[in-house]
Amino acid sequence: MADKAKVAVFISGRGSNMAALLYASFHADSPYELCLVASNDTDAEGLKLAEAEGIATYALSHKGMARSDHDAAMETAAREAGAEYIVLAGYMRILTEGFVSSWEGRMLNIHPSLLPKYPGLDTHARAIEAGDSHGGASVHLVTAELDAGEVLGALPVAIRPGETADSLAERVRFAEHQLYPKILADYVSRDGDADFLLGKVRNLALALPETHERESHGSPGWRVGSEKSGKYFAHFNDQHHGSEHVAVLVKTSSMDELLGLVETQPEVYFKPAYYGASGWIGLILNRPGLDWDNVAEWLERSWRSVAPKRLTQLASAAEEF
Ligand code: GRF
């Protein structure tokens, strides 16, 4: 099995979700492992549990510290532990925008409601008060807006007659412990999933003007211009010719550029068989921390290099406004 994704879990208290994530990670087939459990409360119960299981821990009280300094220290601890993902599990801190944006797409949170219902606090009481048939829990990506990032999965929990916020909270915890490890495992696995990667590249490629998809040598490719005379600006490459990479091939400006990039960033770029000779570079997609903005930039650049002038001129004119 490929290397497991490294996950830092941030907690503030009991850490029962962290424990669920931790024990699920002990399954041989878990695609992730915990590299750190960190807390803003030096007495957090979950820290002791993690230590006992041989997981590195880090604790730093936020009291008397500027929010940004505390975030920076927590982030440094996560990076030094080799974290590729940060998973918030009852971490009772509002994070600074800079911290959130530098982990965009790689930071998850669990929230005790069926989002988008009831972001924020008192979720159970609000669900009962509203007469809802179910409460529940959701796992979502963390974005600048509180509890508003893409929901990756949710589980409903029935609200019984006479339910109190506490009794509902207790059962929602059971659901959370089933939900979080499963969603995290699926999420870190999709970074290596060719179908998922293909879908993302396709969306980006087809968002460029006058593009269409056409198969070439058995793989999806994207062209700009008419169906008849269009030119390829990207090819999808799923572990071709013995390579382990799932990649998108895009055009460089010269062989020098291609070779320079491959030499200096071999974890990001490679020279593909056959296509490499005519200046196509392989941009590796199945790697943690992939920056989709960078993929989009490469696609656009490649598109520009073959698109008819009338299209590139239009695009440049639009940029000036
Ligand atoms: C959970 O209910 C979770 O949904 C919320 O905080 C609680 C954490 O509980 N974000 P625990 O510390 O994991 O036991």
GROMACS .gro file of C-alpha atoms and ligand atoms in nm:
model
  335
    1MET     CA    1   0.000   0.000   0.000
    2ALA     CA    2   0.114   0.354  -0.077
    3ASP     CA    3   0.233   0.574   0.209
    4LYS     CA    4  -0.042   0.661   0.450
    5ALA     CA    5  -0.160   1.020   0.461
    6LYS     CA    6  -0.032   1.199   0.770
    7VAL     CA    7  -0.296   1.367   0.981
    8ALA     CA    8  -0.265   1.608   1.274
    9VAL     CA    9  -0.574   1.619   1.495
   10PHE     CA   10  -0.651   1.935   1.692
   11ILE     CA   11  -0.864   1.896   2.005
   12SER     CA   12  -0.969   2.106   2.302
   13GLY     CA   13  -1.129   1.856   2.533
   14ARG     CA   14  -1.232   1.501   2.573
   15GLY     CA   15  -1.117   1.401   2.228
   16SER     CA   16  -1.361   1.117   2.172
   17ASN     CA   17  -1.365   1.188   1.798
   18MET     CA   18  -0.986   1.191   1.798
   19ALA     CA   19  -0.997   0.851   1.969
   20ALA     CA   20  -1.234   0.718   1.704
   21LEU     CA   21  -1.001   0.847   1.432
   22LEU     CA   22  -0.700   0.703   1.611
   23TYR     CA   23  -0.835   0.351   1.659
   24ALA     CA   24  -0.976   0.341   1.306
   25SER     CA   25  -0.626   0.428   1.184
   26PHE     CA   26  -0.492   0.112   1.347
   27HIS     CA   27  -0.672  -0.100   1.087
   28ALA     CA   28  -0.407  -0.225   0.849
   29ASP     CA   29  -0.599  -0.089   0.552
   30SER     CA   30  -0.647   0.263   0.692
   31PRO     CA   31  -0.525   0.512   0.430
   32TYR     CA   32  -0.425   0.764   0.700
   33GLU     CA   33  -0.229   0.770   1.023
   34LEU     CA   34  -0.211   1.025   1.302
   35CYS     CA   35   0.123   1.203   1.321
   36LEU     CA   36   0.021   1.446   1.597
   37VAL     CA   37  -0.253   1.526   1.844
   38ALA     CA   38  -0.237   1.892   1.941
   39SER     CA   39  -0.442   2.098   2.183
   40ASN     CA   40  -0.486   2.454   2.303
   41ASP     CA   41  -0.565   2.311   2.647
   42THR     CA   42  -0.266   2.155   2.817
   43ASP     CA   43  -0.501   1.944   3.034
   44ALA     CA   44  -0.712   1.809   2.748
   45GLU     CA   45  -0.802   1.451   2.830
   46GLY     CA   46  -0.745   1.337   2.476
   47LEU     CA   47  -0.374   1.419   2.498
   48LYS     CA   48  -0.318   1.144   2.755
   49LEU     CA   49  -0.502   0.892   2.545
   50ALA     CA   50  -0.293   0.978   2.240
   51GLU     CA   51   0.031   0.960   2.438
   52ALA     CA   52  -0.061   0.620   2.573
   53GLU     CA   53  -0.105   0.499   2.217
   54GLY     CA   54   0.236   0.629   2.117
   55ILE     CA   55   0.117   0.928   1.917
   56ALA     CA   56   0.318   1.252   1.937
   57THR     CA   57   0.136   1.530   2.120
   58TYR     CA   58   0.168   1.905   2.144
   59ALA     CA   59  -0.007   2.138   2.385
   60LEU     CA   60   0.005   2.515   2.399
   61SER     CA   61  -0.241   2.725   2.594
   62HIS     CA   62  -0.382   3.013   2.393
   63LYS     CA   63  -0.422   3.224   2.705
   64GLY     CA   64  -0.239   3.554   2.683
   65MET     CA   65  -0.137   3.491   2.322
   66ALA     CA   66  -0.244   3.676   2.010
   67ARG     CA   67  -0.468   3.454   1.799
   68SER     CA   68  -0.232   3.467   1.505
   69ASP     CA   69   0.070   3.368   1.719
   70HIS     CA   70  -0.116   3.076   1.867
   71ASP     CA   71  -0.234   2.959   1.526
   72ALA     CA   72   0.119   2.992   1.392
   73ALA     CA   73   0.261   2.780   1.674
   74MET     CA   74  -0.003   2.509   1.625
   75GLU     CA   75   0.058   2.511   1.252
   76THR     CA   76   0.434   2.483   1.295
   77ALA     CA   77   0.385   2.185   1.525
   78ALA     CA   78   0.164   2.020   1.261
   79ARG     CA   79   0.409   2.088   0.979
   80GLU     CA   80   0.706   1.967   1.182
   81ALA     CA   81   0.519   1.646   1.251
   82GLY     CA   82   0.483   1.604   0.874
   83ALA     CA   83   0.107   1.665   0.864
   84GLU     CA   84  -0.056   1.669   0.521
   85TYR     CA   85  -0.403   1.722   0.667
   86ILE     CA   86  -0.533   1.895   0.977
   87VAL     CA   87  -0.843   1.747   1.131
   88LEU     CA   88  -1.035   1.951   1.385
   89ALA     CA   89  -1.217   1.740   1.640
   90GLY     CA   90  -1.381   1.954   1.904
   91TYR     CA   91  -1.115   2.224   1.862
   92MET     CA   92  -1.282   2.521   2.023
   93ARG     CA   93  -1.091   2.799   1.852
   94ILE     CA   94  -1.178   3.034   1.570
   95LEU     CA   95  -0.889   3.018   1.328
   96THR     CA   96  -0.723   3.311   1.153
   97GLU     CA   97  -0.792   3.350   0.783
   98GLY     CA   98  -0.429   3.300   0.686
   99PHE     CA   99  -0.415   2.968   0.865
  100VAL     CA  100  -0.740   2.851   0.708
  101SER     CA  101  -0.638   2.956   0.359
  102SER     CA  102  -0.299   2.788   0.373
  103TRP     CA  103  -0.470   2.456   0.456
  104GLU     CA  104  -0.761   2.499   0.218
  105GLY     CA  105  -0.880   2.160   0.099
  106ARG     CA  106  -0.669   1.990   0.362
  107MET     CA  107  -0.848   2.088   0.682
  108LEU     CA  108  -1.163   1.910   0.798
  109ASN     CA  109  -1.400   1.965   1.087
  110ILE     CA  110  -1.689   1.776   1.243
  111HIS     CA  111  -1.996   1.968   1.345
  112PRO     CA  112  -2.289   1.835   1.551
  113SER     CA  113  -2.575   1.918   1.314
  114LEU     CA  114  -2.697   1.834   0.968
  115LEU     CA  115  -2.532   2.127   0.791
  116PRO     CA  116  -2.627   2.370   0.647
  117LYS     CA  117  -2.872   2.365   0.937
  118TYR     CA  118  -2.747   2.509   1.265
  119PRO     CA  119  -2.392   2.629   1.220
  120GLY     CA  120  -2.238   2.761   1.543
  121LEU     CA  121  -2.340   2.662   1.895
  122ASP     CA  122  -2.637   2.494   2.069
  123THR     CA  123  -2.710   2.282   1.767
  124HIS     CA  124  -2.904   2.009   1.949
  125ALA     CA  125  -3.130   2.247   2.138
  126ARG     CA  126  -3.202   2.434   1.816
  127ALA     CA  127  -3.293   2.114   1.629
  128ILE     CA  128  -3.528   2.003   1.909
  129GLU     CA  129  -3.680   2.349   1.939
  130ALA     CA  130  -3.748   2.357   1.565
  131GLY     CA  131  -3.936   2.026   1.588
  132ASP     CA  132  -3.692   1.853   1.351
  133SER     CA  133  -3.727   1.477   1.312
  134HIS     CA  134  -3.349   1.436   1.312
  135GLY     CA  135  -3.034   1.593   1.442
  136GLY     CA  136  -2.700   1.459   1.333
  137ALA     CA  137  -2.341   1.531   1.250
  138SER     CA  138  -2.158   1.658   0.943
  139VAL     CA  139  -1.797   1.651   0.834
  140HIS     CA  140  -1.700   1.949   0.623
  141LEU     CA  141  -1.400   2.125   0.477
  142VAL     CA  142  -1.291   2.426   0.676
  143THR     CA  143  -1.323   2.762   0.502
  144ALA     CA  144  -1.311   3.118   0.629
  145GLU     CA  145  -1.685   3.122   0.699
  146LEU     CA  146  -1.784   2.931   1.014
  147ASP     CA  147  -1.916   2.577   0.946
  148ALA     CA  148  -1.984   2.666   0.583
  149GLY     CA  149  -1.729   2.467   0.381
  150GLU     CA  150  -1.823   2.180   0.148
  151VAL     CA  151  -1.999   1.901   0.338
  152LEU     CA  152  -1.816   1.574   0.275
  153GLY     CA  153  -2.062   1.351   0.461
  154ALA     CA  154  -2.330   1.348   0.728
  155LEU     CA  155  -2.526   1.104   0.944
  156PRO     CA  156  -2.876   1.169   1.077
  157VAL     CA  157  -2.975   1.080   1.434
  158ALA     CA  158  -3.345   1.048   1.519
  159ILE     CA  159  -3.490   1.291   1.772
  160ARG     CA  160  -3.709   1.099   2.018
  161PRO     CA  161  -4.012   1.232   2.205
  162GLY     CA  162  -3.897   1.407   2.521
  163GLU     CA  163  -3.543   1.439   2.385
  164THR     CA  164  -3.312   1.682   2.563
  165ALA     CA  165  -3.008   1.853   2.414
  166ASP     CA  166  -2.786   1.634   2.632
  167SER     CA  167  -2.948   1.306   2.542
  168LEU     CA  168  -2.935   1.393   2.173
  169ALA     CA  169  -2.572   1.508   2.203
  170GLU     CA  170  -2.477   1.174   2.347
  171ARG     CA  171  -2.623   0.977   2.057
  172VAL     CA  172  -2.487   1.220   1.800
  173ARG     CA  173  -2.142   1.141   1.943
  174PHE     CA  174  -2.194   0.772   1.853
  175ALA     CA  175  -2.279   0.875   1.500
  176GLU     CA  176  -1.980   1.108   1.485
  177HIS     CA  177  -1.745   0.826   1.576
  178GLN     CA  178  -1.872   0.622   1.282
  179LEU     CA  179  -1.879   0.914   1.045
  180TYR     CA  180  -1.546   1.089   1.090
  181PRO     CA  181  -1.300   0.802   1.030
  182LYS     CA  182  -1.494   0.689   0.723
  183ILE     CA  183  -1.515   1.034   0.567
  184LEU     CA  184  -1.152   1.114   0.644
  185ALA     CA  185  -1.040   0.782   0.492
  186ASP     CA  186  -1.243   0.849   0.177
  187TYR     CA  187  -1.119   1.205   0.155
  188VAL     CA  188  -0.748   1.129   0.180
  189SER     CA  189  -0.792   0.840  -0.065
  190ARG     CA  190  -0.948   1.055  -0.330
  191ASP     CA  191  -0.617   1.239  -0.372
  192GLY     CA  192  -0.494   0.925  -0.543
  193ASP     CA  193  -0.816   0.829  -0.715
  194ALA     CA  194  -0.781   0.865  -1.091
  195ASP     CA  195  -1.154   0.912  -1.154
  196PHE     CA  196  -1.174   1.192  -0.902
  197LEU     CA  197  -0.863   1.359  -1.046
  198LEU     CA  198  -0.993   1.320  -1.401
  199GLY     CA  199  -1.321   1.487  -1.302
  200LYS     CA  200  -1.137   1.786  -1.153
  201VAL     CA  201  -0.907   1.828  -1.454
  202ARG     CA  202  -1.199   1.793  -1.694
  203ASN     CA  203  -1.391   2.070  -1.517
  204LEU     CA  204  -1.093   2.303  -1.529
  205ALA     CA  205  -1.009   2.224  -1.891
  206LEU     CA  206  -1.363   2.261  -2.018
  207ALA     CA  207  -1.407   2.589  -1.827
  208LEU     CA  208  -1.160   2.748  -2.073
  209PRO     CA  209  -1.313   2.909  -2.383
  210GLU     CA  210  -1.405   2.694  -2.686
  211THR     CA  211  -1.278   2.367  -2.553
  212HIS     CA  212  -1.395   2.011  -2.598
  213GLU     CA  213  -1.283   1.668  -2.495
  214ARG     CA  214  -1.150   1.408  -2.734
  215GLU     CA  215  -0.981   1.080  -2.668
  216SER     CA  216  -0.626   1.042  -2.788
  217HIS     CA  217  -0.434   0.715  -2.768
  218GLY     CA  218  -0.699   0.577  -2.534
  219SER     CA  219  -0.684   0.867  -2.284
  220PRO     CA  220  -0.902   1.174  -2.242
  221GLY     CA  221  -0.758   1.489  -2.393
  222TRP     CA  222  -0.882   1.846  -2.427
  223ARG     CA  223  -0.868   2.062  -2.736
  224VAL     CA  224  -0.931   2.426  -2.811
  225GLY     CA  225  -1.093   2.545  -3.134
  226SER     CA  226  -1.345   2.374  -3.354
  227GLU     CA  227  -1.418   2.000  -3.350
  228LYS     CA  228  -1.260   1.988  -3.692
  229SER     CA  229  -0.940   2.183  -3.657
  230GLY     CA  230  -0.898   2.213  -3.278
  231LYS     CA  231  -0.563   2.158  -3.111
  232TYR     CA  232  -0.482   1.962  -2.796
  233PHE     CA  233  -0.373   2.163  -2.493
  234ALA     CA  234  -0.393   1.886  -2.231
  235HIS     CA  235  -0.385   1.509  -2.205
  236PHE     CA  236  -0.481   1.297  -1.909
  237ASN     CA  237  -0.226   1.035  -1.818
  238ASP     CA  238  -0.328   0.757  -1.581
  239GLN     CA  239  -0.025   0.549  -1.487
  240HIS     CA  240   0.089   0.514  -1.843
  241HIS     CA  241   0.394   0.329  -1.959
  242GLY     CA  242   0.478   0.186  -1.621
  243SER     CA  243   0.468   0.527  -1.447
  244GLU     CA  244   0.305   0.545  -1.104
  245HIS     CA  245   0.170   0.886  -1.176
  246VAL     CA  246  -0.174   1.009  -1.246
  247ALA     CA  247  -0.091   1.327  -1.433
  248VAL     CA  248  -0.205   1.589  -1.676
  249LEU     CA  249   0.027   1.666  -1.965
  250VAL     CA  250   0.055   2.032  -2.058
  251LYS     CA  251   0.279   2.228  -2.293
  252THR     CA  252   0.597   2.397  -2.178
  253SER     CA  253   0.759   2.679  -2.374
  254SER     CA  254   1.086   2.495  -2.439
  255MET     CA  255   1.282   2.179  -2.373
  256ASP     CA  256   1.502   2.382  -2.136
  257GLU     CA  257   1.205   2.478  -1.927
  258LEU     CA  258   1.079   2.120  -1.925
  259LEU     CA  259   1.411   1.971  -1.820
  260GLY     CA  260   1.471   2.243  -1.561
  261LEU     CA  261   1.136   2.181  -1.392
  262VAL     CA  262   1.181   1.804  -1.394
  263GLU     CA  263   1.525   1.837  -1.242
  264THR     CA  264   1.437   2.089  -0.971
  265GLN     CA  265   1.091   1.954  -0.876
  266PRO     CA  266   1.085   1.582  -0.955
  267GLU     CA  267   0.800   1.532  -0.706
  268VAL     CA  268   0.581   1.762  -0.918
  269TYR     CA  269   0.696   1.717  -1.279
  270PHE     CA  270   0.817   1.442  -1.509
  271LYS     CA  271   0.906   1.404  -1.873
  272PRO     CA  272   0.641   1.177  -2.022
  273ALA     CA  273   0.726   0.900  -2.266
  274TYR     CA  274   0.663   1.002  -2.633
  275TYR     CA  275   0.499   1.338  -2.555
  276GLY     CA  276   0.805   1.466  -2.370
  277ALA     CA  277   0.998   1.490  -2.693
  278SER     CA  278   0.765   1.762  -2.819
  279GLY     CA  279   0.769   1.972  -2.503
  280TRP     CA  280   0.478   1.825  -2.306
  281ILE     CA  281   0.543   1.801  -1.934
  282GLY     CA  282   0.369   1.569  -1.689
  283LEU     CA  283   0.218   1.751  -1.390
  284ILE     CA  284   0.170   1.489  -1.117
  285LEU     CA  285  -0.178   1.492  -0.965
  286ASN     CA  286  -0.175   1.200  -0.722
  287ARG     CA  287   0.029   1.365  -0.451
  288PRO     CA  288  -0.069   1.518  -0.120
  289GLY     CA  289  -0.084   1.894  -0.107
  290LEU     CA  290  -0.157   1.927  -0.478
  291ASP     CA  291  -0.237   2.291  -0.555
  292TRP     CA  292  -0.536   2.300  -0.791
  293ASP     CA  293  -0.480   2.669  -0.865
  294ASN     CA  294  -0.144   2.571  -1.007
  295VAL     CA  295  -0.306   2.301  -1.222
  296ALA     CA  296  -0.556   2.560  -1.348
  297GLU     CA  297  -0.273   2.802  -1.431
  298TRP     CA  298  -0.086   2.537  -1.628
  299LEU     CA  299  -0.398   2.442  -1.820
  300GLU     CA  300  -0.462   2.803  -1.907
  301ARG     CA  301  -0.105   2.859  -2.015
  302SER     CA  302  -0.112   2.549  -2.229
  303TRP     CA  303  -0.448   2.655  -2.373
  304ARG     CA  304  -0.303   2.997  -2.461
  305SER     CA  305  -0.007   2.843  -2.638
  306VAL     CA  306  -0.227   2.666  -2.893
  307ALA     CA  307  -0.553   2.865  -2.895
  308PRO     CA  308  -0.639   3.070  -3.203
  309LYS     CA  309  -0.535   3.433  -3.173
  310ARG     CA  310  -0.888   3.567  -3.168
  311LEU     CA  311  -0.946   3.372  -2.843
  312THR     CA  312  -0.623   3.464  -2.667
  313GLN     CA  313  -0.673   3.829  -2.761
  314LEU     CA  314  -1.021   3.819  -2.614
  315ALA     CA  315  -0.888   3.660  -2.296
  316SER     CA  316  -0.612   3.922  -2.265
  317ALA     CA  317  -0.859   4.205  -2.325
  318ALA     CA  318  -1.090   4.065  -2.057
  319GLU     CA  319  -0.801   4.055  -1.809
  320GLU     CA  320  -0.737   4.427  -1.854
  321PHE     CA  321  -1.077   4.512  -1.713
  322GRF     C1  322  -1.828   1.701   1.897
  322GRF     O1  323  -1.963   1.699   1.929
  322GRF     C2  324  -1.805   1.771   1.769
  322GRF     O2  325  -1.912   1.761   1.679
  322GRF     C3  326  -1.788   1.913   1.810
  322GRF     O3  327  -1.721   1.906   1.934
  322GRF     C4  328  -1.746   1.783   1.996
  322GRF     C5  329  -1.614   1.721   2.026
  322GRF     O4  330  -1.623   1.612   2.111
  322GRF     N1  331  -1.720   1.988   1.708
  322GRF     P1  332  -1.495   1.523   2.143
  322GRF     O5  333  -1.392   1.613   2.209
  322GRF     O6  334  -1.446   1.466   2.015
  322GRF     O7  335  -1.543   1.418   2.236
   0.00000   0.00000   0.00000
